PDB file of C-alpha atoms in Angstrom:
ATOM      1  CA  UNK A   1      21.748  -2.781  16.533  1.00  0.00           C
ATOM      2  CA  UNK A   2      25.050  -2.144  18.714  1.00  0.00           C
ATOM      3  CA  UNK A   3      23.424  -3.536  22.005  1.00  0.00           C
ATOM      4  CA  UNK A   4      21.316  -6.656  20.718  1.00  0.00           C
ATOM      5  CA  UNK A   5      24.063  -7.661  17.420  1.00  0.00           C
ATOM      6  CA  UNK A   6      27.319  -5.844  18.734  1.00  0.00           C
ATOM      7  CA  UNK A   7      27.059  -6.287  22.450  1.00  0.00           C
ATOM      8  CA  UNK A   8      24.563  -9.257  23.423  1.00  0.00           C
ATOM      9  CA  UNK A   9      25.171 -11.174  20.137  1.00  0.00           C
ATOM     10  CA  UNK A  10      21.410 -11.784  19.824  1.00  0.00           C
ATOM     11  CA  UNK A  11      19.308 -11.321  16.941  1.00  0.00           C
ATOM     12  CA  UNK A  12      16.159  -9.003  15.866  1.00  0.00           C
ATOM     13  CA  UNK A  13      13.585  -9.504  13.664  1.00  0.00           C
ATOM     14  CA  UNK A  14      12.677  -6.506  11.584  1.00  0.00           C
ATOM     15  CA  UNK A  15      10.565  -5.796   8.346  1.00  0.00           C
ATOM     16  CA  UNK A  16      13.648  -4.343   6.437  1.00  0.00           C
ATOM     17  CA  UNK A  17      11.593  -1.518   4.538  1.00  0.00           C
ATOM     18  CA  UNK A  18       8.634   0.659   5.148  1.00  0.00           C
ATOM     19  CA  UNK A  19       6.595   0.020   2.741  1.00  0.00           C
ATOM     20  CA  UNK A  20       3.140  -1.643   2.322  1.00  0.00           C
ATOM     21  CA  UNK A  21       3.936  -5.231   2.310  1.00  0.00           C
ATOM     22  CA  UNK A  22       5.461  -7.113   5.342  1.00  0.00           C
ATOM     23  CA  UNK A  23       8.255  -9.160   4.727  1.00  0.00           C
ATOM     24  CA  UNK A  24      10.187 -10.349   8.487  1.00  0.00           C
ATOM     25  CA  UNK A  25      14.259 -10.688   7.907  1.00  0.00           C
ATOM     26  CA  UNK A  26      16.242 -11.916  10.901  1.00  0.00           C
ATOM     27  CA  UNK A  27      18.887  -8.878  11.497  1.00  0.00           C
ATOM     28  CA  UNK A  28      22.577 -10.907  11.755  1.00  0.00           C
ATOM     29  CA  UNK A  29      25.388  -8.561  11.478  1.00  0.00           C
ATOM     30  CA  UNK A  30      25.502  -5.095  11.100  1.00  0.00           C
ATOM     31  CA  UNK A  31      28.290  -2.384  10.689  1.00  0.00           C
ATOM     32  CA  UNK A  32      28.235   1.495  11.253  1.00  0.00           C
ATOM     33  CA  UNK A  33      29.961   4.527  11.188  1.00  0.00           C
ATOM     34  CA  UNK A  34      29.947   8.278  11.681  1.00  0.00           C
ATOM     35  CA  UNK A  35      30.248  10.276   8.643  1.00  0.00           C
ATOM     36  CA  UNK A  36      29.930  13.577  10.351  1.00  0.00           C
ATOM     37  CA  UNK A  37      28.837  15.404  13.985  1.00  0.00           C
ATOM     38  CA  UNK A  38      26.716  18.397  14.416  1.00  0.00           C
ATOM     39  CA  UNK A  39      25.217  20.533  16.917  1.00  0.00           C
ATOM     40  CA  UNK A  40      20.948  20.165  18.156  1.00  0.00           C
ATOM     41  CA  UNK A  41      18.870  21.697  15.891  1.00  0.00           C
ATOM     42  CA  UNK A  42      15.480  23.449  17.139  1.00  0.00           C
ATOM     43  CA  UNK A  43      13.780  19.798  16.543  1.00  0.00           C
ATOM     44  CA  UNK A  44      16.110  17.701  18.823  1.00  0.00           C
ATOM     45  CA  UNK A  45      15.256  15.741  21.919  1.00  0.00           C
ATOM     46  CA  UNK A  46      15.908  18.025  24.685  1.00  0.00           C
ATOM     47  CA  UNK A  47      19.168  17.707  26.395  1.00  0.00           C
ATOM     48  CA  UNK A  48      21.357  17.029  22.944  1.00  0.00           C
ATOM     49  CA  UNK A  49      24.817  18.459  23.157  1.00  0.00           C
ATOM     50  CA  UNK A  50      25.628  16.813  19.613  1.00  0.00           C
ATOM     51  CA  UNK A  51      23.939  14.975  16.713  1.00  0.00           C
ATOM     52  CA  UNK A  52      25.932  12.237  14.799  1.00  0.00           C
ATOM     53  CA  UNK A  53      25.220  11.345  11.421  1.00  0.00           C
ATOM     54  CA  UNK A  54      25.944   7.549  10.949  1.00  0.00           C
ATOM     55  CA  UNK A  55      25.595   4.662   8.082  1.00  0.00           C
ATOM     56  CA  UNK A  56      24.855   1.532   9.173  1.00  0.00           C
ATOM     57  CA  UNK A  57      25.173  -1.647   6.631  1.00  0.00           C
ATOM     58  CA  UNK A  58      22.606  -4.474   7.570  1.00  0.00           C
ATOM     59  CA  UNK A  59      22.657  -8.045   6.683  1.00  0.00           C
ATOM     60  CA  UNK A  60      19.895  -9.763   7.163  1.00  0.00           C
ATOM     61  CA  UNK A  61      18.638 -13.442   6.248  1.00  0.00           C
ATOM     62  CA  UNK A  62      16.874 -13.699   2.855  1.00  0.00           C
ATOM     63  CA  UNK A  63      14.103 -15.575   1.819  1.00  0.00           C
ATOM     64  CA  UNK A  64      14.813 -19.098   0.496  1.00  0.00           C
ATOM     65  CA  UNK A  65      12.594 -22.035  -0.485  1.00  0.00           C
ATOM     66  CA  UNK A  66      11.205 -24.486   1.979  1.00  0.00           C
ATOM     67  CA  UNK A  67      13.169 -27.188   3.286  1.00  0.00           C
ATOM     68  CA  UNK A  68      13.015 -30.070   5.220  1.00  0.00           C
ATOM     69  CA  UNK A  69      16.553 -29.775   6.216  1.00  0.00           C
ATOM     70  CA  UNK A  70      18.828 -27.283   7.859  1.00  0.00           C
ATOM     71  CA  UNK A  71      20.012 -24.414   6.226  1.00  0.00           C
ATOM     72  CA  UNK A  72      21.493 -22.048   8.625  1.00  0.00           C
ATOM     73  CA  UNK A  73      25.752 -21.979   8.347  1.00  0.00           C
ATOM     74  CA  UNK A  74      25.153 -23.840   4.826  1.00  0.00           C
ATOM     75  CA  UNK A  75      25.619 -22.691   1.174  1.00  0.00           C
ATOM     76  CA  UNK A  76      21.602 -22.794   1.173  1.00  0.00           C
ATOM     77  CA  UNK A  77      21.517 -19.831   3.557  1.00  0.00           C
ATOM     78  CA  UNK A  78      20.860 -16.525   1.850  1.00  0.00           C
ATOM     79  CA  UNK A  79      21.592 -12.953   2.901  1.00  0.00           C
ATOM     80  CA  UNK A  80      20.958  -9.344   1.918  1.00  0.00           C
ATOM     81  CA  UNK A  81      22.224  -6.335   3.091  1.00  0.00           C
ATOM     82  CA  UNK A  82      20.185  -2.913   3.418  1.00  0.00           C
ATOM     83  CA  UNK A  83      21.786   0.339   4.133  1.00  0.00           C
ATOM     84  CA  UNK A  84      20.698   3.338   6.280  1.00  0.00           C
ATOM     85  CA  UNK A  85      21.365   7.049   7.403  1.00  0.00           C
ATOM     86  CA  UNK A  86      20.214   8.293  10.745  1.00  0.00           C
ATOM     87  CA  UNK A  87      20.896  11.308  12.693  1.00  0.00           C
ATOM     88  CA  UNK A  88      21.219  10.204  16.403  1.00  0.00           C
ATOM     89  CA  UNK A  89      21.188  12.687  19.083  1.00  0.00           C
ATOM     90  CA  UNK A  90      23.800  12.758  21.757  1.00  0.00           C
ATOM     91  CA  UNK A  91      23.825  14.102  25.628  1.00  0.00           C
ATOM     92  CA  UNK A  92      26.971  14.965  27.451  1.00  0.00           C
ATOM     93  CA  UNK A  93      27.711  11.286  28.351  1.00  0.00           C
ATOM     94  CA  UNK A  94      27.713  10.351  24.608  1.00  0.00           C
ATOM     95  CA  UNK A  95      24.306   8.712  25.402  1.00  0.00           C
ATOM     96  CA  UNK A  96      21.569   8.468  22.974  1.00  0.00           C
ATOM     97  CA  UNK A  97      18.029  10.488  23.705  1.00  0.00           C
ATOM     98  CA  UNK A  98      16.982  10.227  20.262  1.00  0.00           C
ATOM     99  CA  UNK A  99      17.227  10.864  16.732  1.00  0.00           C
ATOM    100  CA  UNK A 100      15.833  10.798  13.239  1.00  0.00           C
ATOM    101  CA  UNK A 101      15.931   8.839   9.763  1.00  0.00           C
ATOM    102  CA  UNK A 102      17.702  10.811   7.145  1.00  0.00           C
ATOM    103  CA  UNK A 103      17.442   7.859   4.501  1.00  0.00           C
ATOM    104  CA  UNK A 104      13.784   7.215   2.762  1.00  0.00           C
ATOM    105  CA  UNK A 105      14.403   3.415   2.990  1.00  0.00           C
ATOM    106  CA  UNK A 106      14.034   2.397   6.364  1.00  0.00           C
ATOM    107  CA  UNK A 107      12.958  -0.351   8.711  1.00  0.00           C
ATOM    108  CA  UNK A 108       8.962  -0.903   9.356  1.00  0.00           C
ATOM    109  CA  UNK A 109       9.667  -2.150  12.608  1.00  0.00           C
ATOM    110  CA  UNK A 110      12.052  -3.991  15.110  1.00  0.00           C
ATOM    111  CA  UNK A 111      10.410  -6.957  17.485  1.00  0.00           C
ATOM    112  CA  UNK A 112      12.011  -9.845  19.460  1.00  0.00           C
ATOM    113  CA  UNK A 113      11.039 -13.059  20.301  1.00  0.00           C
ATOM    114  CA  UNK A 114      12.626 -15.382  22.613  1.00  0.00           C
ATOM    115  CA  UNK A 115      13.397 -18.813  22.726  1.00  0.00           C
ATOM    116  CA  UNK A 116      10.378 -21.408  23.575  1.00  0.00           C
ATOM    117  CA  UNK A 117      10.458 -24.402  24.396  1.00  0.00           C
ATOM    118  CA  UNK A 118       9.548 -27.626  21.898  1.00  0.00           C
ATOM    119  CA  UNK A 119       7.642 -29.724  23.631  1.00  0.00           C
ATOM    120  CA  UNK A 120       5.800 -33.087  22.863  1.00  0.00           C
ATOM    121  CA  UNK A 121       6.183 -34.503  19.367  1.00  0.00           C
ATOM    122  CA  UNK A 122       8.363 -31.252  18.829  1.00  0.00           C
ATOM    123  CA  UNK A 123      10.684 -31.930  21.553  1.00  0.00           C
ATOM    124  CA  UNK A 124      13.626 -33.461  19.902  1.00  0.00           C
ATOM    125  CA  UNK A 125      14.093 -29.824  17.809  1.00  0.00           C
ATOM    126  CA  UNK A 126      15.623 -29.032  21.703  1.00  0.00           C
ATOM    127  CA  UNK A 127      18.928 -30.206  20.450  1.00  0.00           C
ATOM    128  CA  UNK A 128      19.422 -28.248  17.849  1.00  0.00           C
ATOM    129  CA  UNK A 129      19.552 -24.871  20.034  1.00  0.00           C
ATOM    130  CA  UNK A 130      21.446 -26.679  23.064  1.00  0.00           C
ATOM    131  CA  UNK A 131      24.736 -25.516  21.391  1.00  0.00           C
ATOM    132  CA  UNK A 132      23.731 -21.821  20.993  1.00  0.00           C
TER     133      UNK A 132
END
C-alpha cells in the first residue's frame, strides 16, 4: 500500500476479504500506523531485528449500479473502508523481509493491471485517461 498508493500514486485491485466469494474493489487511499514494536519471534523471516505492529485503514471503491455515464469524482461514486492488523518484520535498515496477518479479516489477494489501449470503435474512451 505505501509504495503503489503512498509513493507511486497508482492503484491496486484487491478482493477486500478472504472469504469464499470474489468481489474486486479498486484500493484508493489508505492510512497506517504503528501501534507498537517488538522483537523476532522463533517464527520470523530470518534476519528481523524488529517486528512492528501496524493498522492500516483502506478505502476502496464500492459497488454501484451500472451506468452509462461517468461516475468517478461524482456524488455517484461509492466507497468503503476495511481495516487491518499486520505484524511486519523489520531488518537493520528498517526494510521489510516479511510479516504476518494478526486480523481474521483480510485481503484474498492483490493484482495490477495496467493501462491498455482502446482501440477501434473504442478509441475515443483514449481521452478520458489523457489527463491522468
Amino acid at each position: 500500500m505505501a509504495n503503489k498508493l503512498g509513493i507511486q500514486k497508482t492503484g491496486f485491485i484487491a478482493d477486500m476479504d478472504r472469504y469464499a466469494q470474489v468481489w474486486n474493489h479498486a484500493a484508493v487511499r489508505y492510512s497506517s500506523k504503528v501501534l507498537k514494536k517488538r522483537g523476532p519471534n522463533r517464527r520470523s523471516t530470518p534476519g528481523t531485528i524488529e517486528r512492528a505492529l501496524v493498522a492500516a485503514s483502506v478505502s476502496y471503491s464500492a459497488s454501484v449500479d451500472p451506468s452509462d455515464t461517468p461516475v468517478i469524482g461524482t456524488d455517484q461514486a461509492k466507497y468503503e473502508m476495511r481495516e487491518y492488523k499486520y505484524w511486519l518484520e523489520l531488518d537493520y535498515k528498517g526494510e521489510i523481509l516479511g510479516g504476518e496477518w494478526e486480523s481474521k479479516d483480510r485481503p484474498d489477494f492483490l493484482w495490477i493491471k495496467e493501462k491498455d489501449e482502446f482501440k477501434d470503435y473504442w478509441s475515443g474512451l483514449n481521452k478520458i485517461y489523457e489527463s491522468n
